[in-house]
Short mmCIF file of N, CA, C and O in Angstrom, two decimals:
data_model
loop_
_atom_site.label_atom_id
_atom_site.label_comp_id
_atom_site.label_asym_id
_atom_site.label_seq_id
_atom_site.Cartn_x
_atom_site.Cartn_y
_atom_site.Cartn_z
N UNK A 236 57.07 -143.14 70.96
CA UNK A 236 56.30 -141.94 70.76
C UNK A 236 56.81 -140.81 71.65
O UNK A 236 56.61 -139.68 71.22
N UNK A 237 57.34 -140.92 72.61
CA UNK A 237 57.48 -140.10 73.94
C UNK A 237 59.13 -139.22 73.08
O UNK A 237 59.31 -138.01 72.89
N UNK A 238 60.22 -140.56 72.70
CA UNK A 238 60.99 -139.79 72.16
C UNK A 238 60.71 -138.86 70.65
O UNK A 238 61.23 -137.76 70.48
N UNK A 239 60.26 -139.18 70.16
CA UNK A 239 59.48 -138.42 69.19
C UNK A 239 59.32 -137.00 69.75
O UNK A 239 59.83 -136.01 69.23
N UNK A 240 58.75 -136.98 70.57
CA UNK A 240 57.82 -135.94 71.11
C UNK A 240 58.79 -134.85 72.24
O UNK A 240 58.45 -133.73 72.62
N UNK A 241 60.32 -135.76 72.68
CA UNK A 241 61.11 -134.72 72.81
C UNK A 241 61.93 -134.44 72.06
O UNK A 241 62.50 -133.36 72.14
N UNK A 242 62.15 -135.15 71.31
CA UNK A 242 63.01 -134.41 70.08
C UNK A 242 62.51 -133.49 69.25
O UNK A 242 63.23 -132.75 68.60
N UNK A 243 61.16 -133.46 69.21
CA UNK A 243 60.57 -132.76 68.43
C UNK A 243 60.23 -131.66 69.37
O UNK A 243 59.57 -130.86 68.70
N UNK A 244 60.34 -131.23 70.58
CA UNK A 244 60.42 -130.40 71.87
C UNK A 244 61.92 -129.35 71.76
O UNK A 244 62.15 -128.17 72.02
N UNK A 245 62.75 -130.51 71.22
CA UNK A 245 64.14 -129.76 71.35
C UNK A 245 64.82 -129.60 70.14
O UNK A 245 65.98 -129.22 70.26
N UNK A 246 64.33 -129.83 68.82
CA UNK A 246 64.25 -129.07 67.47
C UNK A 246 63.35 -127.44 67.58
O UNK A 246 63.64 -126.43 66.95
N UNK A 247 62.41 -127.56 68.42
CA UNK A 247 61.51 -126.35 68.12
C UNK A 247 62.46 -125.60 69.14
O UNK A 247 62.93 -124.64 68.53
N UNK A 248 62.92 -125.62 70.43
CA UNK A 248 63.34 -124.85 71.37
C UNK A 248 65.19 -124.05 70.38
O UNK A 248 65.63 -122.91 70.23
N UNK A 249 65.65 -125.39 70.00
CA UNK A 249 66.64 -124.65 69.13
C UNK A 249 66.35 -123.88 68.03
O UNK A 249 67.28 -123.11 67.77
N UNK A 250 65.43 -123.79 67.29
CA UNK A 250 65.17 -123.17 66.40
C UNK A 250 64.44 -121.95 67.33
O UNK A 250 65.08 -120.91 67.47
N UNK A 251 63.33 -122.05 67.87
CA UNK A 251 63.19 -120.74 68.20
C UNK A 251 64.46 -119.77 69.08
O UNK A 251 64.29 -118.56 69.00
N UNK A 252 65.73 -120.26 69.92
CA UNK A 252 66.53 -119.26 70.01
C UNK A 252 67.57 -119.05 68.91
O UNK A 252 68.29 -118.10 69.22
N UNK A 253 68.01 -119.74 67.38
CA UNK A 253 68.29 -119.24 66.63
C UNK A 253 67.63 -118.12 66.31
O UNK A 253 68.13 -117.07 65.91
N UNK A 254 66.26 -118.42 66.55
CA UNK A 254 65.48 -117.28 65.82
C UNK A 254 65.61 -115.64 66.69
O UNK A 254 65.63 -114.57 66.06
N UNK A 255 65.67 -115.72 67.90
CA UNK A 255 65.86 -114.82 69.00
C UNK A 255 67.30 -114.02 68.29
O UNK A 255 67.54 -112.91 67.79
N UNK A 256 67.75 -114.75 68.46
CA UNK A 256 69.60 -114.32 68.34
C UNK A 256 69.38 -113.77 67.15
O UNK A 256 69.13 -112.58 67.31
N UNK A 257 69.35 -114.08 66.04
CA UNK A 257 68.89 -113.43 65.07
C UNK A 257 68.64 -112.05 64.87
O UNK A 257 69.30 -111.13 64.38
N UNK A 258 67.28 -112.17 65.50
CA UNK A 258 65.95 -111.16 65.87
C UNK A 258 66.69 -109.76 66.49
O UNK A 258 66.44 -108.59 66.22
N UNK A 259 67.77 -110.38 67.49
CA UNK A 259 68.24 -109.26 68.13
C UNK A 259 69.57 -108.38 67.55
O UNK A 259 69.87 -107.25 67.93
N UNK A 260 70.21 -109.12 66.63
CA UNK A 260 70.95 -108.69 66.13
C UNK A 260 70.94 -107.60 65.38
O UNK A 260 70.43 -107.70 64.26
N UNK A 261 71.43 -106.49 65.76
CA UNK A 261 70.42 -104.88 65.14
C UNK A 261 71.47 -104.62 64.37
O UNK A 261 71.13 -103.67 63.66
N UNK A 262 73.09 -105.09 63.98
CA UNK A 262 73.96 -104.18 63.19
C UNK A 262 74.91 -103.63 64.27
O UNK A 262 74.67 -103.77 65.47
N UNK A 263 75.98 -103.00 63.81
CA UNK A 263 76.69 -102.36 64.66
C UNK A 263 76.12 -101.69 65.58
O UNK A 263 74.96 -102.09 65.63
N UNK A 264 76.37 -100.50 66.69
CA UNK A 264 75.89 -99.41 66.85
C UNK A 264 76.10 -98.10 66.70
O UNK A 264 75.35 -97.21 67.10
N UNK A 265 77.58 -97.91 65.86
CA UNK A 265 78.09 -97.17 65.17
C UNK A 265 78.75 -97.52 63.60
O UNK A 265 79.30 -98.60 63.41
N UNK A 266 78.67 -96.80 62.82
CA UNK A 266 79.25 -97.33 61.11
C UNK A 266 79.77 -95.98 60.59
O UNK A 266 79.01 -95.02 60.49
N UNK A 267 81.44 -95.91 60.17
CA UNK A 267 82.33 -94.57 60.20
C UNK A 267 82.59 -94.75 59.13
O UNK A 267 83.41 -95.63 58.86
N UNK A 268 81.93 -93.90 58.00
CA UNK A 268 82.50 -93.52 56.44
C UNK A 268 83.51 -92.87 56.13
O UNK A 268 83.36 -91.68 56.40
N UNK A 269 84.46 -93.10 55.69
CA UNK A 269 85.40 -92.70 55.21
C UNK A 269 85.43 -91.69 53.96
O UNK A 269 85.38 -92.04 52.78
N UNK A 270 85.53 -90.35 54.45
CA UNK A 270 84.74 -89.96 52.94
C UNK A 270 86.00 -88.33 52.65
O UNK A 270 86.47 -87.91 53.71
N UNK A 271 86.30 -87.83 51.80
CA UNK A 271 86.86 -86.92 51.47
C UNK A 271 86.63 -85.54 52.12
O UNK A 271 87.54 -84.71 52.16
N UNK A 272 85.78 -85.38 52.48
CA UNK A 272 84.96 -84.05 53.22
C UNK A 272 85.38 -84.40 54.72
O UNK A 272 85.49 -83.56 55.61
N UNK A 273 85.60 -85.79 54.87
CA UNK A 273 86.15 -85.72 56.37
C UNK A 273 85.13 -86.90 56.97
O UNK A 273 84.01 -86.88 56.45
N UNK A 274 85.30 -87.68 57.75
CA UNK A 274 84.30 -88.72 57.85
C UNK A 274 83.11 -88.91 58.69
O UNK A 274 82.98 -88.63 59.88
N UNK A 275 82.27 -89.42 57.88
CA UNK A 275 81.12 -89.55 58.54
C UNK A 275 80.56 -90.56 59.68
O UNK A 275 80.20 -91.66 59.26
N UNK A 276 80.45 -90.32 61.08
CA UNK A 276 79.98 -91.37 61.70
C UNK A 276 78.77 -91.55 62.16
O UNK A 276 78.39 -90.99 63.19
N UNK A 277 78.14 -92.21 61.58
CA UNK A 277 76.46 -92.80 61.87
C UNK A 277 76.53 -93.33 62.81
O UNK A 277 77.41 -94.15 63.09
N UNK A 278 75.47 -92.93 63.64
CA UNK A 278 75.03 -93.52 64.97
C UNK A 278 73.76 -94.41 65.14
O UNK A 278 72.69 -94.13 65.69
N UNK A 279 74.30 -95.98 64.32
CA UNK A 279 73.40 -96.53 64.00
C UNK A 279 71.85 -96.99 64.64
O UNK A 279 70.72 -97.17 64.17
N UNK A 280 72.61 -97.09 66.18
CA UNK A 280 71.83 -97.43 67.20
C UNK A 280 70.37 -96.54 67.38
O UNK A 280 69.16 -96.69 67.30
N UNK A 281 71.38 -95.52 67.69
CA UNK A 281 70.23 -94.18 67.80
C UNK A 281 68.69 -93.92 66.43
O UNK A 281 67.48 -93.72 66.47
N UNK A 282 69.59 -94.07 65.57
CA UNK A 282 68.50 -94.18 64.31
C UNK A 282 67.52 -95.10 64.38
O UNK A 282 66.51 -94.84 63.74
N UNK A 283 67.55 -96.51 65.22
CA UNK A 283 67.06 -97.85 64.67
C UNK A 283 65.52 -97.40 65.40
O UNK A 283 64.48 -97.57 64.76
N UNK A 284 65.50 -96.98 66.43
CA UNK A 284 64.39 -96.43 66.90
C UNK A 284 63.60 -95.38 66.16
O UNK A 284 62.37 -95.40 66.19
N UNK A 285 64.36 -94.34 65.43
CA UNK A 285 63.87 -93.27 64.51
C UNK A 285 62.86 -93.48 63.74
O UNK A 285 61.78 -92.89 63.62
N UNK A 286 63.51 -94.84 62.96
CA UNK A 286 62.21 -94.97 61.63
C UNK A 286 62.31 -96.60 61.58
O UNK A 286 62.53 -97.27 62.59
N UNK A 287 62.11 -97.20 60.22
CA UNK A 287 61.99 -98.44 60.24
C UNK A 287 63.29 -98.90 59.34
O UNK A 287 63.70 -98.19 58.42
N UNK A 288 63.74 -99.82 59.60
CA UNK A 288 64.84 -100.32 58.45
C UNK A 288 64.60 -100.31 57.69
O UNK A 288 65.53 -99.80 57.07
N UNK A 289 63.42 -100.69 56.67
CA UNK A 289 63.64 -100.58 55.09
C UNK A 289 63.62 -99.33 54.42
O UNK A 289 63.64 -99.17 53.20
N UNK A 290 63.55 -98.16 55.58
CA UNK A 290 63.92 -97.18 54.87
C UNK A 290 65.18 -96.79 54.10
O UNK A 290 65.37 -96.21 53.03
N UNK A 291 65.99 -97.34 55.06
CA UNK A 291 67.84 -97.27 54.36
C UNK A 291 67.51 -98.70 53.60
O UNK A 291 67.20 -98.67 52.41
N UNK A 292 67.59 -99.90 54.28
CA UNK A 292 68.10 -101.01 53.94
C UNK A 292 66.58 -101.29 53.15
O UNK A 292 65.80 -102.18 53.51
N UNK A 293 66.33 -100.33 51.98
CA UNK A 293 65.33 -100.32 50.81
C UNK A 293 65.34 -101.84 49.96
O UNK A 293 64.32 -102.06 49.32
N UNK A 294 66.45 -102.94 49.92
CA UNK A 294 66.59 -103.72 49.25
C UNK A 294 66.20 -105.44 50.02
O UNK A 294 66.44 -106.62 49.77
N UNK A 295 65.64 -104.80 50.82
CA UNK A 295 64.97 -106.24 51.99
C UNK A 295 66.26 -106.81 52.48
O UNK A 295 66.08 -107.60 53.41
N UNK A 296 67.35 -106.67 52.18
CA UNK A 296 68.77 -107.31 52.44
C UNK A 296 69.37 -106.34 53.84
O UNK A 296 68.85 -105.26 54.12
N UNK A 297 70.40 -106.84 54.54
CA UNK A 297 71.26 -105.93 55.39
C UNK A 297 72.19 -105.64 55.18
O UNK A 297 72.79 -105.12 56.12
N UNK A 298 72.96 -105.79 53.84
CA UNK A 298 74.26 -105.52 53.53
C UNK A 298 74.83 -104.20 53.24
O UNK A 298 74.00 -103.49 52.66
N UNK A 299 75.95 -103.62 53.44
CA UNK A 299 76.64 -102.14 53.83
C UNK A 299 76.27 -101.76 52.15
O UNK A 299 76.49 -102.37 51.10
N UNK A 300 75.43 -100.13 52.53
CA UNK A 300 75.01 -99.27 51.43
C UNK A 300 76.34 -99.89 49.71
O UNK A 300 76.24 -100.31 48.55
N UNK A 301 77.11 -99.61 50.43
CA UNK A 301 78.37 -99.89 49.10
C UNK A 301 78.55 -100.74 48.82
O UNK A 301 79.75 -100.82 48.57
N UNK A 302 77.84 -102.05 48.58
CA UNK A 302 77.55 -103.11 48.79
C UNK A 302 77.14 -102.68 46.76
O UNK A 302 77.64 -103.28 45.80
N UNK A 303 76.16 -101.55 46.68
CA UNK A 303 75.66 -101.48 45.67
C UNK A 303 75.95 -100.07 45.15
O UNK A 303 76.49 -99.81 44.07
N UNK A 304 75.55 -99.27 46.01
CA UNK A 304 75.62 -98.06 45.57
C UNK A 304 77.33 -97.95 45.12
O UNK A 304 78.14 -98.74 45.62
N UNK A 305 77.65 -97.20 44.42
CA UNK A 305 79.74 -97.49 43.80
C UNK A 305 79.88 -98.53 43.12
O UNK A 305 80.99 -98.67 42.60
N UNK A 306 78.77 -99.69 42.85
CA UNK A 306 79.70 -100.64 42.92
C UNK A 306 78.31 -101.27 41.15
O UNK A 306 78.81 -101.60 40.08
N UNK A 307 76.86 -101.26 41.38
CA UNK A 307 76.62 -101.45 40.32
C UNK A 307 76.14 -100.21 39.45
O UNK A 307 75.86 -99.18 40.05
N UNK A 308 76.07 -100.24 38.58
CA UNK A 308 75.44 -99.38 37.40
C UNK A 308 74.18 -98.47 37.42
O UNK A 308 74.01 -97.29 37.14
N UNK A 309 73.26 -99.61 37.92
CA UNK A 309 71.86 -98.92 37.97
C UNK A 309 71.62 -98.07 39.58
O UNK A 309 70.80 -97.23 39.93
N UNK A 310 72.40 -98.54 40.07
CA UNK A 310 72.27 -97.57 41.35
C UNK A 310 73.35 -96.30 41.50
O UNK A 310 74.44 -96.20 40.93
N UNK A 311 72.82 -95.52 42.28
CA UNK A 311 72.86 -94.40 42.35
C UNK A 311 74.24 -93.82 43.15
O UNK A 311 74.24 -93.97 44.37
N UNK A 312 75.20 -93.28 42.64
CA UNK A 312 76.23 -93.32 43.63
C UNK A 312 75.85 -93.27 44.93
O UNK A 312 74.71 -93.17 45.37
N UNK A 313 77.48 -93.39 45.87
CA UNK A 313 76.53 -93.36 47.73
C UNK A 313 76.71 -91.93 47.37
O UNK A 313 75.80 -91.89 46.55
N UNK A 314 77.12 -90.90 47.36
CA UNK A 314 77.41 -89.41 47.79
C UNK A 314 75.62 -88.95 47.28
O UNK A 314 74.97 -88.28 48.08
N UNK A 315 75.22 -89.21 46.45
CA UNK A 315 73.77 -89.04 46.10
C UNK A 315 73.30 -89.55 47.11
O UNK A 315 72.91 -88.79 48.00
N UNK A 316 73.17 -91.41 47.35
CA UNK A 316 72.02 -91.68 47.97
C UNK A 316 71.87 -90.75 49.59
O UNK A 316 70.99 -90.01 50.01
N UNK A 317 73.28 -91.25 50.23
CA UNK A 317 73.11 -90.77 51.24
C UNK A 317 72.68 -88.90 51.29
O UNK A 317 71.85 -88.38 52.04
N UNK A 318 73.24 -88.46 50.63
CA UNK A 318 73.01 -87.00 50.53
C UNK A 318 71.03 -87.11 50.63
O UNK A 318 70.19 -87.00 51.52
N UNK A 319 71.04 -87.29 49.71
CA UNK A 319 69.43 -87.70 49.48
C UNK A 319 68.89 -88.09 50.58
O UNK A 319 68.17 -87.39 51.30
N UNK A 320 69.17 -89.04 50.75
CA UNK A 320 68.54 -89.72 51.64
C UNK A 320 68.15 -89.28 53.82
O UNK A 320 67.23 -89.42 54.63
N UNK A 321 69.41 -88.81 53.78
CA UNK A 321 70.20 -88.47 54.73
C UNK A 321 69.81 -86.73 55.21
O UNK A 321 69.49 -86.27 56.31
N UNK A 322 69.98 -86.15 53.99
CA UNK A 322 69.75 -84.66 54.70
C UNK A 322 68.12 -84.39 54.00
O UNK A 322 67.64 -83.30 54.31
N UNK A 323 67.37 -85.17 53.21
CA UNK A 323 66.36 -85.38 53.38
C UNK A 323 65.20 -85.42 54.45
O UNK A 323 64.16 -84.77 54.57
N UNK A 324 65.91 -86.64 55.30
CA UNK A 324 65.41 -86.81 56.98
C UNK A 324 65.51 -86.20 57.57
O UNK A 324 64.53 -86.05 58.31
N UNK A 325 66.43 -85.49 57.74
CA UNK A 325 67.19 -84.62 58.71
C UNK A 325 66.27 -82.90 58.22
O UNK A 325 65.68 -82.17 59.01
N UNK A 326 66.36 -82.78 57.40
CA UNK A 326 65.28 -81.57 57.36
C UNK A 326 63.97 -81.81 57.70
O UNK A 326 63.36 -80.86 58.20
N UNK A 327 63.38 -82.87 57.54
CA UNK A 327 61.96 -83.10 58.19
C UNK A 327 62.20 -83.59 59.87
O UNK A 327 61.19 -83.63 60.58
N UNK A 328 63.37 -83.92 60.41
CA UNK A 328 63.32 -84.35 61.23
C UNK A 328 64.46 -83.24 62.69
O UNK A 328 64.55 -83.33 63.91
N UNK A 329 65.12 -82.30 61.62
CA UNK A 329 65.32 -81.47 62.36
C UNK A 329 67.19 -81.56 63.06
O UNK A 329 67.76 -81.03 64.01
N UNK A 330 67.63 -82.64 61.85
CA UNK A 330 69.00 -83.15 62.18
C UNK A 330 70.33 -82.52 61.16
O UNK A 330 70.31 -82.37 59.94
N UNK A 331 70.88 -82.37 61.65
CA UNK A 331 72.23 -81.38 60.72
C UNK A 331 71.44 -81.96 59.49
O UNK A 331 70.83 -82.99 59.22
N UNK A 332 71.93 -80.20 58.57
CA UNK A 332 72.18 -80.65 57.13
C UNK A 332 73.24 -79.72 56.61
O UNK A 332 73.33 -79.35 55.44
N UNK A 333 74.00 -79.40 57.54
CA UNK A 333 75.17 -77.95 56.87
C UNK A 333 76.56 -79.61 56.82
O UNK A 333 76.35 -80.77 57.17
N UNK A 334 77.57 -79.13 56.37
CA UNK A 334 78.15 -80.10 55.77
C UNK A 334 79.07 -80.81 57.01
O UNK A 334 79.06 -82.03 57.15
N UNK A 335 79.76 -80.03 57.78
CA UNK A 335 80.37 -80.05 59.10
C UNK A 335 79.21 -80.56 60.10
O UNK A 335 79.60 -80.89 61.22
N UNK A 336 77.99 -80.65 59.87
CA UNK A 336 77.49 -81.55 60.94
C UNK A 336 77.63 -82.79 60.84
O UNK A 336 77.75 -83.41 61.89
N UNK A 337 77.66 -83.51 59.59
CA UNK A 337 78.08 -85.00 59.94
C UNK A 337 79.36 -85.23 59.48
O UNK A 337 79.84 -86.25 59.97
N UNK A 338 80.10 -84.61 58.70
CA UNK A 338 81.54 -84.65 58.17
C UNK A 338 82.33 -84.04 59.27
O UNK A 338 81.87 -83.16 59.99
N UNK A 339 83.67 -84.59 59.40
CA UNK A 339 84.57 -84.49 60.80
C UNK A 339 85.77 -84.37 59.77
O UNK A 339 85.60 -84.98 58.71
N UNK A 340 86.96 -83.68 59.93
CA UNK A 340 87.93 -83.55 59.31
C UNK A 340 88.82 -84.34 60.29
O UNK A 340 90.02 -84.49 60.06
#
């Protein structure tokens, strides 16, 4: 019974710091688009505090916007979403929306 009862001590202790490590894993802290206008670098870190993730990552998943957007049908190119999305915030929130604020030649 006793081993029972540490193994079953040290299944829960490994699983809960999988779960930690996990938990903490926020994404890069920077992500640099490559884009024709000159590229864009998101400052991922800084944002994560801003709002909540499912605001971007709308699809419960964490995978990179182009993941979908470019790539299936029913979604919306990225130059839309992010445009949308992006200088959307940024006018309520008071963050570039002229084109040279986030585009870098």
């Amino acid at each position: 019974m006793k081993k029972m009862l540490v193994l079953f001590a040290i299944v829960a202790f490994v699983a809960a710091s999988a779960f930690v490590a996990v938990a903490q894993d926020k994404g890069p802290a920077s992500i640099t688009m490559e884009v024709k206008m000159g590229n864009v670098t998101f400052d991922h870190a800084k944002h994560q505090g801003l709002t909540d993730c499912a605001t971007c990552h709308h699809t419960g998943d964490f995978a990179a916007c182009k993941s979908c957007h470019d790539v299936k049908p029913e979604a919306p190119k990225s130059k839309k979403a992010y445009h949308d999305q992006c200088k959307g915030c940024h006018k309520k929130e008071s963050g570039p929306t002229k084109c040279k604020g986030c585009h870098v030649k």
